[in-house]
Short mmCIF file of C-alpha atoms in Angstrom, two decimals:
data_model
loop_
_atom_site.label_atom_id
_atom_site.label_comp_id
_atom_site.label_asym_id
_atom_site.label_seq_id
_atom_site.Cartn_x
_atom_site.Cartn_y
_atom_site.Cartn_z
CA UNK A 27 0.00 0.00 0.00
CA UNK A 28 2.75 2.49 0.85
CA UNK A 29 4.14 1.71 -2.88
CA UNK A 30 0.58 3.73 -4.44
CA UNK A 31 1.57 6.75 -2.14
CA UNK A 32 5.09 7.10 -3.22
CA UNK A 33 5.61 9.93 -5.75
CA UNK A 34 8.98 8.54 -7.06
CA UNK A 35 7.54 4.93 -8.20
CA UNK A 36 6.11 5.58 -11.53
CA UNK A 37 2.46 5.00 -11.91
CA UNK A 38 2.57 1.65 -13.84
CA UNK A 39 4.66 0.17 -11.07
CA UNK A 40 2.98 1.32 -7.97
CA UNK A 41 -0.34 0.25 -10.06
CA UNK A 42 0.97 -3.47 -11.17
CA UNK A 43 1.76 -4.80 -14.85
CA UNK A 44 -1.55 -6.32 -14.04
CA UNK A 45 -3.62 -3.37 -13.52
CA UNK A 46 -6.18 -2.42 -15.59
CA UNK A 47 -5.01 0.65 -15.17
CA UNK A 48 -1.34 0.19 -15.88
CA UNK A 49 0.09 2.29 -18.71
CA UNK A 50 1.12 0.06 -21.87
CA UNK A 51 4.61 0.22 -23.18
CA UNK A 52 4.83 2.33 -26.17
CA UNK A 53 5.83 5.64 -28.00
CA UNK A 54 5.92 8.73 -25.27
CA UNK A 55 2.88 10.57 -26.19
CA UNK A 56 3.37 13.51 -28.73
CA UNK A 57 1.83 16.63 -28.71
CA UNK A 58 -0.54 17.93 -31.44
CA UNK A 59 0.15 20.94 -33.30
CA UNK A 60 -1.16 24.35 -32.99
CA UNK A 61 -2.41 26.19 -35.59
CA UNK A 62 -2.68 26.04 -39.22
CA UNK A 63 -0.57 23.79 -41.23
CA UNK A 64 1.46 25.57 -43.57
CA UNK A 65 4.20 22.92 -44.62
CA UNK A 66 3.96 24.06 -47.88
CA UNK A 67 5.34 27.55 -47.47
CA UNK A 68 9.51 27.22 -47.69
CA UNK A 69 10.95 27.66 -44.62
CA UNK A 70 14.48 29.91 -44.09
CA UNK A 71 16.76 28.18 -42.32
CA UNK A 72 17.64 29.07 -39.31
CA UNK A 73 21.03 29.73 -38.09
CA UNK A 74 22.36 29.09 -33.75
CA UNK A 75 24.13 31.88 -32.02
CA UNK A 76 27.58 29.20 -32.82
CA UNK A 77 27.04 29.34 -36.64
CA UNK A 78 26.85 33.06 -37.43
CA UNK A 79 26.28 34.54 -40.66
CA UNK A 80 28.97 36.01 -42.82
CA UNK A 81 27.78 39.32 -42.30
CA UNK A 82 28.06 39.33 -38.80
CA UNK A 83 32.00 38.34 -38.92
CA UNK A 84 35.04 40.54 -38.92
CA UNK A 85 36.15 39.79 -42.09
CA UNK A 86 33.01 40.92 -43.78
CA UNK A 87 33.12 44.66 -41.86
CA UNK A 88 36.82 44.45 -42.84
CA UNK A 89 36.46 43.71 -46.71
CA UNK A 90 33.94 45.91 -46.75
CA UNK A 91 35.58 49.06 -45.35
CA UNK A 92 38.66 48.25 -47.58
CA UNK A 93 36.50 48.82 -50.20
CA UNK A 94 34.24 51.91 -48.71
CA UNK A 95 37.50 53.77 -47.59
CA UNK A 96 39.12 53.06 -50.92
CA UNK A 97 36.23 54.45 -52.82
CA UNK A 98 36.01 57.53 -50.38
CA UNK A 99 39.71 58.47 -50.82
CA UNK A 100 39.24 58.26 -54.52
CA UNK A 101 35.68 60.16 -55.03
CA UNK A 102 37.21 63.12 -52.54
CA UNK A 103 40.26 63.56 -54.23
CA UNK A 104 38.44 63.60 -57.67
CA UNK A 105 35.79 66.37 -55.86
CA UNK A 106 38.49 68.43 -54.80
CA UNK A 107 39.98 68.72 -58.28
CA UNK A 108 36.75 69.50 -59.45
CA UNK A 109 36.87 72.75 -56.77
CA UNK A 110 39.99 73.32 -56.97
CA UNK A 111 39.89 74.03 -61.25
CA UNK A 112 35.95 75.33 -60.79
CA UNK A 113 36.08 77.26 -64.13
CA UNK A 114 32.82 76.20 -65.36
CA UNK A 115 30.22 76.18 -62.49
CA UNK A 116 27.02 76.00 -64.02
CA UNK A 117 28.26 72.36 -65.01
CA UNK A 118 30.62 71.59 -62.50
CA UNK A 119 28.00 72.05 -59.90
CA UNK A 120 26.15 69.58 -60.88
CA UNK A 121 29.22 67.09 -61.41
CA UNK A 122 29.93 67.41 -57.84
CA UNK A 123 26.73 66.90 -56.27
CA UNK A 124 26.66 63.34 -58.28
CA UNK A 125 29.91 62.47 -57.27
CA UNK A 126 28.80 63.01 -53.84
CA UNK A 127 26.79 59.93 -54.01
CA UNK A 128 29.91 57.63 -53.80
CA UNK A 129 30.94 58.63 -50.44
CA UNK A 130 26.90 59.03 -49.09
CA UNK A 131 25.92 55.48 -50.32
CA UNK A 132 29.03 53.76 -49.77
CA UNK A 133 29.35 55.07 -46.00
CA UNK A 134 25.81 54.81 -45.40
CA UNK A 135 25.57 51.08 -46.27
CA UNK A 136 29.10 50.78 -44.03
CA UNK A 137 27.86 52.16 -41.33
CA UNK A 138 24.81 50.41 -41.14
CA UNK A 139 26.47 46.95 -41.80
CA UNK A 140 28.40 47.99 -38.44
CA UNK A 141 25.40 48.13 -36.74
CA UNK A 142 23.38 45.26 -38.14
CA UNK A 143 23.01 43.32 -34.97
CA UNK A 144 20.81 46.44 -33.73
CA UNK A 145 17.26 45.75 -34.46
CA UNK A 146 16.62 47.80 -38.15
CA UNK A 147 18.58 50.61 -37.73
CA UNK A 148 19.35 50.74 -40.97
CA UNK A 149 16.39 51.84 -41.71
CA UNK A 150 17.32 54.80 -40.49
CA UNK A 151 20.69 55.21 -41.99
CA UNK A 152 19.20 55.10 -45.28
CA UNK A 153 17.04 57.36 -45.15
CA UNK A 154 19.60 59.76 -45.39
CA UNK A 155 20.86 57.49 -48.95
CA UNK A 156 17.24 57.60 -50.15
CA UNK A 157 16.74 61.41 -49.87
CA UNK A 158 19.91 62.30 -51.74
CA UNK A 159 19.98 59.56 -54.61
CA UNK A 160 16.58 61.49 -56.09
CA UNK A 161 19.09 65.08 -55.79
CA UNK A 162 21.48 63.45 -57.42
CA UNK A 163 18.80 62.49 -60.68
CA UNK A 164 17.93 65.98 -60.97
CA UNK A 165 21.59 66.92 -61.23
CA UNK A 166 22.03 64.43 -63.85
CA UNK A 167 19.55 65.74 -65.90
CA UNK A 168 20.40 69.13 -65.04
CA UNK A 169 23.77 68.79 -65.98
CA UNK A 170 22.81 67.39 -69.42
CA UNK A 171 20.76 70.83 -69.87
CA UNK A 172 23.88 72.59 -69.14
CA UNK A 173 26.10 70.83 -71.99
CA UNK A 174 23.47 71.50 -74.50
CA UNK A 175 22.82 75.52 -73.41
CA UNK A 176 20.28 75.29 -71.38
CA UNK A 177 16.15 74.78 -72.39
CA UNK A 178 16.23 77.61 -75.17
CA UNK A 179 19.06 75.95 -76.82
CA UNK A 180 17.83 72.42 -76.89
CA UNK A 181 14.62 73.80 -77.87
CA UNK A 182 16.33 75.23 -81.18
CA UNK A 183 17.72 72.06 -82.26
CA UNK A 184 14.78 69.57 -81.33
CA UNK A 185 11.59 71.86 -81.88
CA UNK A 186 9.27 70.70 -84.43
CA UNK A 187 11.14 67.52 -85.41
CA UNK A 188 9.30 64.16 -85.53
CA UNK A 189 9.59 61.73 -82.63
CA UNK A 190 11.18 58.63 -83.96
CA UNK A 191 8.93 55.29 -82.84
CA UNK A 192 11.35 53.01 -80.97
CA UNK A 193 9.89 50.01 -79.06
CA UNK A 194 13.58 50.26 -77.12
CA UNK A 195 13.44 53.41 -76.15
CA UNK A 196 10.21 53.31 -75.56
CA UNK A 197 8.43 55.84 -77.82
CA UNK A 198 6.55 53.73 -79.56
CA UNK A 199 3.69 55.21 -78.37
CA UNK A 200 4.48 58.53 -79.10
CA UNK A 201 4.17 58.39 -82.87
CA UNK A 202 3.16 60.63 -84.59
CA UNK A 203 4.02 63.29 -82.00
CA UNK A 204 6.89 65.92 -82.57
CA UNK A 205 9.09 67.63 -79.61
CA UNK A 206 8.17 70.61 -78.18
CA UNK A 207 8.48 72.50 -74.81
CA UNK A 208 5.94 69.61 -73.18
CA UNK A 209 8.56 67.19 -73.93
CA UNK A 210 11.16 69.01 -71.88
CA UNK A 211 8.52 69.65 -69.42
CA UNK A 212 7.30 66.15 -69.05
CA UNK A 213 10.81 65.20 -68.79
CA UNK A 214 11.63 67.75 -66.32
CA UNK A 215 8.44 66.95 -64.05
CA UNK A 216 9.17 62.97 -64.52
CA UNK A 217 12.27 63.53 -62.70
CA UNK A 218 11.54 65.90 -60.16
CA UNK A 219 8.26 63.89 -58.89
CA UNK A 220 11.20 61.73 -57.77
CA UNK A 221 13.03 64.26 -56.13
CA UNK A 222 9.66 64.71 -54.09
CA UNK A 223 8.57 61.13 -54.01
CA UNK A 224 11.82 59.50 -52.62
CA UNK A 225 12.01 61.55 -49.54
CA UNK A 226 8.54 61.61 -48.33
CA UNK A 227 8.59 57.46 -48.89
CA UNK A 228 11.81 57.57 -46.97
CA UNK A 229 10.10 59.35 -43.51
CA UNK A 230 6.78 57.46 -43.95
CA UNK A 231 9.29 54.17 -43.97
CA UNK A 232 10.57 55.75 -40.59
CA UNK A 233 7.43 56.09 -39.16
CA UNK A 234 6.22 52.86 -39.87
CA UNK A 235 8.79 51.28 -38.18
CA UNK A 236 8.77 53.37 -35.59
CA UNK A 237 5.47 51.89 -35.22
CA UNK A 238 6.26 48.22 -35.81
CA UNK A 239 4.25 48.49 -39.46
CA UNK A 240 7.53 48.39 -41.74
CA UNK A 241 9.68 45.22 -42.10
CA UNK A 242 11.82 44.66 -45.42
CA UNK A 243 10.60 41.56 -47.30
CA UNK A 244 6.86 41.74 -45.53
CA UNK A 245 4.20 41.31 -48.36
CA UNK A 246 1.84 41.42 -46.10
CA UNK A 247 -1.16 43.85 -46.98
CA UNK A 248 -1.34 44.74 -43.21
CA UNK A 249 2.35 46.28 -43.31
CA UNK A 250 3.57 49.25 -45.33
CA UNK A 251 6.68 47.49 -47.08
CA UNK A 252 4.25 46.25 -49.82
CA UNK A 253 2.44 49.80 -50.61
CA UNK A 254 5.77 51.66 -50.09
CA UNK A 255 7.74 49.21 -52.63
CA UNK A 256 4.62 49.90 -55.20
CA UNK A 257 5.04 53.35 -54.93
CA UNK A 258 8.78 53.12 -55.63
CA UNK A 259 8.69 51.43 -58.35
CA UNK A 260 6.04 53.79 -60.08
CA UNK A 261 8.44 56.83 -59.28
CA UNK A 262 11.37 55.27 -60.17
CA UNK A 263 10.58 53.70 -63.61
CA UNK A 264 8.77 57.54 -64.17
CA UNK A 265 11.93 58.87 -63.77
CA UNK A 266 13.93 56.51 -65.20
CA UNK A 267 11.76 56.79 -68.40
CA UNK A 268 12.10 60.33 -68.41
CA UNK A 269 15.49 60.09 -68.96
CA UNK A 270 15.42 57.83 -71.70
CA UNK A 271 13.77 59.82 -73.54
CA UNK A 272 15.67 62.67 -73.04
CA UNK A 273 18.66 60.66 -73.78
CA UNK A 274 16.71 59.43 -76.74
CA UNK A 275 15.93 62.84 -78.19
CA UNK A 276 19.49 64.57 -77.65
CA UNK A 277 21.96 61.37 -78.12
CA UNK A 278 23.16 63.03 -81.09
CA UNK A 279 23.58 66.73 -79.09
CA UNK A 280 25.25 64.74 -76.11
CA UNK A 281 27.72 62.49 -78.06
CA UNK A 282 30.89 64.85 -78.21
CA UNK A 283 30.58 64.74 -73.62
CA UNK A 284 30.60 60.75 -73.93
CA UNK A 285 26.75 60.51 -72.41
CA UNK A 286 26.91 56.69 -72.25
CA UNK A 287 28.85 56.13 -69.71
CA UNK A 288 27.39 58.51 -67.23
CA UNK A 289 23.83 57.52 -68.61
CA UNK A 290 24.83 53.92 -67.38
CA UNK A 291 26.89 54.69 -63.86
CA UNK A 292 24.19 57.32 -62.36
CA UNK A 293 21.04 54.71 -63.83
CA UNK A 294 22.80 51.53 -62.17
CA UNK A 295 23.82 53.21 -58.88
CA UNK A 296 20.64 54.48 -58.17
CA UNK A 297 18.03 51.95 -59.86
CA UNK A 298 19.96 49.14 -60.49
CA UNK A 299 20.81 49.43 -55.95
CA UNK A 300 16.81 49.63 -55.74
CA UNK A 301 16.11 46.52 -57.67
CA UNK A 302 18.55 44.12 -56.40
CA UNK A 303 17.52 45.01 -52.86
CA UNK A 304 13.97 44.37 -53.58
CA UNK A 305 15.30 40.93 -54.99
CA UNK A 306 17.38 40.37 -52.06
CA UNK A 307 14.37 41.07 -49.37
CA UNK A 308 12.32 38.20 -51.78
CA UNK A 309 14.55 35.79 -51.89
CA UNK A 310 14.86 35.89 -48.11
CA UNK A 311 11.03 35.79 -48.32
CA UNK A 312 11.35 33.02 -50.16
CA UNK A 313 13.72 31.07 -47.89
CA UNK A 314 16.91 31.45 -49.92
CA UNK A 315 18.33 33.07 -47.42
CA UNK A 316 18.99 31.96 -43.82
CA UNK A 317 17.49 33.87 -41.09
CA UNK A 318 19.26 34.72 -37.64
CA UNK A 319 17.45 31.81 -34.40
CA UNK A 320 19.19 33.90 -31.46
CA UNK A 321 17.77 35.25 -28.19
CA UNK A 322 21.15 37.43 -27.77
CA UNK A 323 21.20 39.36 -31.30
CA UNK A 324 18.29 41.04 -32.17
CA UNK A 325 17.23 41.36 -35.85
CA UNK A 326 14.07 41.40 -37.62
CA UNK A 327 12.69 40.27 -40.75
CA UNK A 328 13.99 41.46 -43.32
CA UNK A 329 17.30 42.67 -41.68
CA UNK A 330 19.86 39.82 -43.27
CA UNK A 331 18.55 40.44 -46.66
CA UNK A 332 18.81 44.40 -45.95
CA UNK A 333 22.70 43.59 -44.70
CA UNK A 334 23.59 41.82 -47.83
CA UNK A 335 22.35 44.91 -49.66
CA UNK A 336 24.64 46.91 -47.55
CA UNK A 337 27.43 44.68 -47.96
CA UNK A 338 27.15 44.46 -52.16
CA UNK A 339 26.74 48.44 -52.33
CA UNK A 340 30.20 48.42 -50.26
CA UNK A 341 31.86 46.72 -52.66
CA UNK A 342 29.98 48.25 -56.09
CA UNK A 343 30.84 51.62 -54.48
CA UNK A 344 34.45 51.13 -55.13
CA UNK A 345 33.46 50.08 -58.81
CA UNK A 346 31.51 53.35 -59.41
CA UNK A 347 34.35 55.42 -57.84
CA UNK A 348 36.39 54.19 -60.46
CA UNK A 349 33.96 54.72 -63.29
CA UNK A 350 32.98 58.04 -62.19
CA UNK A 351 36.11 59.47 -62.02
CA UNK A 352 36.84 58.38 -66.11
CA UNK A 353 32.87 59.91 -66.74
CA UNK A 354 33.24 63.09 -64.92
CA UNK A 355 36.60 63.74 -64.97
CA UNK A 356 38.01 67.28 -63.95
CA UNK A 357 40.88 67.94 -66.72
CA UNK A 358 38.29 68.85 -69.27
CA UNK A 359 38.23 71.95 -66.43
CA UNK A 360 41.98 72.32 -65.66
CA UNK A 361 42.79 74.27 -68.49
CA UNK A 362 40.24 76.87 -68.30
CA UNK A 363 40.72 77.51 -64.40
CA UNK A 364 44.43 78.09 -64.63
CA UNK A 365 45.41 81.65 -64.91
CA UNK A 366 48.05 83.29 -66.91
CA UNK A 367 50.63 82.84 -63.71
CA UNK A 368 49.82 78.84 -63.65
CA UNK A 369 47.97 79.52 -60.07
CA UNK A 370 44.88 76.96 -58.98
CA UNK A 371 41.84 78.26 -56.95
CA UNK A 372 42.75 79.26 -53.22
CA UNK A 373 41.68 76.98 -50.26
CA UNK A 374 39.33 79.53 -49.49
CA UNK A 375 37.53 80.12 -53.36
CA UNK A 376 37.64 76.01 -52.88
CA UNK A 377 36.02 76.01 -49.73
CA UNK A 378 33.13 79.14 -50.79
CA UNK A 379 32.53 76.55 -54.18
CA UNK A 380 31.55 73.79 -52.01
CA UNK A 381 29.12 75.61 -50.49
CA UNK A 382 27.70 76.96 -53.57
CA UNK A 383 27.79 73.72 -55.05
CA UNK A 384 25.58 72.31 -51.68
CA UNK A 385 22.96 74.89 -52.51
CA UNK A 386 19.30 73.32 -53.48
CA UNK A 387 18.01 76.66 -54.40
CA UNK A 388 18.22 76.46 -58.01
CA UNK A 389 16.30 72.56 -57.53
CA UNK A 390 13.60 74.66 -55.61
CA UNK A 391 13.41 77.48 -58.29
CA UNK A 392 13.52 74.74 -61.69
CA UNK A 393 10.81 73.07 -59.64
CA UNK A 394 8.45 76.12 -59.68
CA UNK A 395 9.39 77.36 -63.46
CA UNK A 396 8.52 73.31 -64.31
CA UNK A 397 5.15 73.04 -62.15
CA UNK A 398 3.38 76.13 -62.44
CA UNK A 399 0.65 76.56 -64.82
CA UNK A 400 2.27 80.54 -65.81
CA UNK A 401 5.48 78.49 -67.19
CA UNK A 402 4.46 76.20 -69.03
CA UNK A 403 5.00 77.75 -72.36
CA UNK A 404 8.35 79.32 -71.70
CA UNK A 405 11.43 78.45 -71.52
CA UNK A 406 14.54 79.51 -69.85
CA UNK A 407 17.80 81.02 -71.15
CA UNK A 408 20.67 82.22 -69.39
CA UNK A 409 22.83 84.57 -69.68
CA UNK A 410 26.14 86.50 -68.41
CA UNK A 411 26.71 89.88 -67.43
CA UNK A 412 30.78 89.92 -66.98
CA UNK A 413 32.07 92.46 -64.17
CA UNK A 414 29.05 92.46 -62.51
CA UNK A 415 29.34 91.68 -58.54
CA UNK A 416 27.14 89.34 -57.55
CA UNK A 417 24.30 90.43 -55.73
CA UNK A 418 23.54 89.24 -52.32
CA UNK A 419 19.65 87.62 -52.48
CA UNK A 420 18.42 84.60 -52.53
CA UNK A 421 16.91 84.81 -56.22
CA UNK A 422 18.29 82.05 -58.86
CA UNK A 423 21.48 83.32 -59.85
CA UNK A 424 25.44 81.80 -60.47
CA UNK A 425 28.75 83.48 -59.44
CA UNK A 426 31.33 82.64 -61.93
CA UNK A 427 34.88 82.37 -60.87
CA UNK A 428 35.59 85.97 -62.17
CA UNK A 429 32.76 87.60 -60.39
CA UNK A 430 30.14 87.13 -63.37
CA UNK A 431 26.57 86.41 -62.70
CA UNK A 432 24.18 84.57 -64.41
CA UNK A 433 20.68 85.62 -64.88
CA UNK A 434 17.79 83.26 -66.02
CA UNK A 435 15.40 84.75 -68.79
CA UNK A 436 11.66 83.41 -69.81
CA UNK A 437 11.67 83.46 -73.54
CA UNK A 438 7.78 82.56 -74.94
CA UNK A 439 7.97 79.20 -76.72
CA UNK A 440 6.12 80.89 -79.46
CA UNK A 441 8.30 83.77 -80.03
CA UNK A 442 11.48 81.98 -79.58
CA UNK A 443 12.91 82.21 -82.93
#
């Protein structure tokens, strides 16, 4: 009797082999599953806190800021030639804001490999990217204004001609149709929407994962990654068919400033990066890439795919720096900026150029002339008054390196020649 009281016998023994009630000998009981069964949907592996991911090693931060470092030394020294033989600023402003990009992506995607253990931080890192990649398409386009004269100029060569139908350009659709100041506009507007687009997606990301609603990779129709990433993709191809048309209409204009090259290097940093991280984020949707099992690191969905991202731009930064400085090199500029005594700009005219170069007001004042309905049929010419001192104002205006200024005129599309 004392056996069926004893808590350390186990029930089949205290009971008997005998007992009706004795336990059979068998399988230890399983328990059933929870929920619904999805073993159809691929599963990520998972990886233990003892089999880290590459990202997450020393050798990956160092290969990775060998190449980020590289690239920076090489994209500032190639910006400070640019300011140091700033003859031609109207163009050479606009070469140094897209050479900026190098250092901005490339350290951006560094620094936020460095901290990829946090929970999504680099969210917020590239934010910053995001907001200066659409600048840096309005300076491309920009800049191709400048090498053709400016609107009134490319309007004299291009007015009135037929649009050619190409089903690889993409004008195929546009037969029938000649060029006119709407093209410029529409080309002009295509690319700026971006400018405004890519920000204000860039803080709503930030709030919606300040919120918990944002994860990278998350179809999910309750989270914002899927209407954000539709968005994007709507701006960016916009823009990026803006510019093919442009391209498309003044290839012949652009061809003695080699257009290809840059055409390709701005196009594949900044749309090429967007696409292969939206690849990246599916493939770890779909499993192809392992996700992170560890109470002691914290990272979310989406993060691994977002760190390979980071870790590819890294290296493809140090690519681009060497590309960019063969498409917007700064000899084409040497000649002009050196005076009679064989003297380069001062430290301090280098310094006063960087700042002018940093200046968005002319984006803000090309974004009214392009938007408002009172514009829409003119077009702008510049032009030079020499020994003029510039005035100080914040109207649209460009101080040459000999004190010139530029002043913008509206010339009626009508009565233009």
């Amino acid at each position: 009797m004392s056996r069926l009281w004893r808590r350390d016998v186990p029930l089949s023994e205290r009971l008997g082999e005998d007992s009706p009630l004795g336990v059979a000998p068998g399988p230890p009981p399983t328990t059933s599953p929870t929920g619904p069964n999805i073993s159809w949907l691929p599963e990520a592996p998972l990886l233990s806190p003892d089999q880290p991911i590459f990202l997450m090693t020393p050798a990956a931060q160092a290969v990775s800021g060998f190449f980020v470092w590289t690239a920076l030394i090489l994209t500032c020294h190639q910006i400070y030639m640019h300011l140091r033989f700033y003859s031609s600023p109207n163009e050479q402003r606009h070469i140094v804001r897209v050479l900026f990009i190098v250092p901005i992506y490339a350290f951006d995607s560094w620094l936020s490999l460095l901290f990829f253990t946090n929970d999504q931080y680099y969210v917020y890192f590239d934010t910053v990217r995001d907001c200066y990649e659409a600048f840096v398409i309005y300076n491309f386009l920009s800049l191709c204004y400048e090498y053709l004269g400016g609107e009134s100029a490319i309007m004299a060569e291009i007015r009135g001609k037929p649009i050619e139908s190409s089903c690889m350009y993409g004008t195929c659709c546009l037969w029938g149709k000649a060029y006119s100041i709407g093209f410029l506009r529409f080309c002009k507007q295509a690319t700026l929407q971006f400018c405004v687009v890519k920000p204000l997606m860039a803080t709503i990301t930030v709030v919606l994962q300040a919120y918990g609603k944002y994860k990278d990779g998350d179809f999910n129709v309750a989270g914002g990654y899927l209407y954000v990433t539709i968005i994007y993709n709507v701006s960016v191809s916009l823009s990026l068919y803006a510019l093919f048309l442009f391209y498309f209409a003044t290839r012949e204009l652009l061809s003695p400033y080699s257009p290809v090259l840059k055409f390709f290097m701005v196009k594949s940093v900044i749309f090429l990066s967007f696409w292969q991280g939206m690849l990246l984020a599916i493939l770890e949707k779909c499993g192809a890439i392992p996700q992170i099992n560890s109470v002691e690191v914290s990272v979310g969905e989406g993060t691994v795919a977002a760190g390979y991202q980071n870790f590819i731009i890294c290296i493809e930064m140090f690519f681009a720096a060497l590309a960019l400085r063969h498409a917007f090199t700064y000899r084409v500029y040497k000649d002009k900026r050196l005076d009679s005594q064989g003297r380069c700009a001062p430290m301090k005219s280098i310094s006063s150029s960087l700042k002018e170069t940093m200046n968005p007001g002319d984006m803000v004042q090309d974004a009214i002339h392009n938007f408002s309905p009172a514009y829409q049929q003119y077009t702008q010419q510049s032009t030079l008054e020499q020994g003029v001192p510039p005035p100080i104002s914040r109207t649209h205006s460009a101080v040459g390196a000999r004190g010139d200024t530029e002043k913008t005129l509206l010339l009626s599309s009508d009565d233009e020649f």
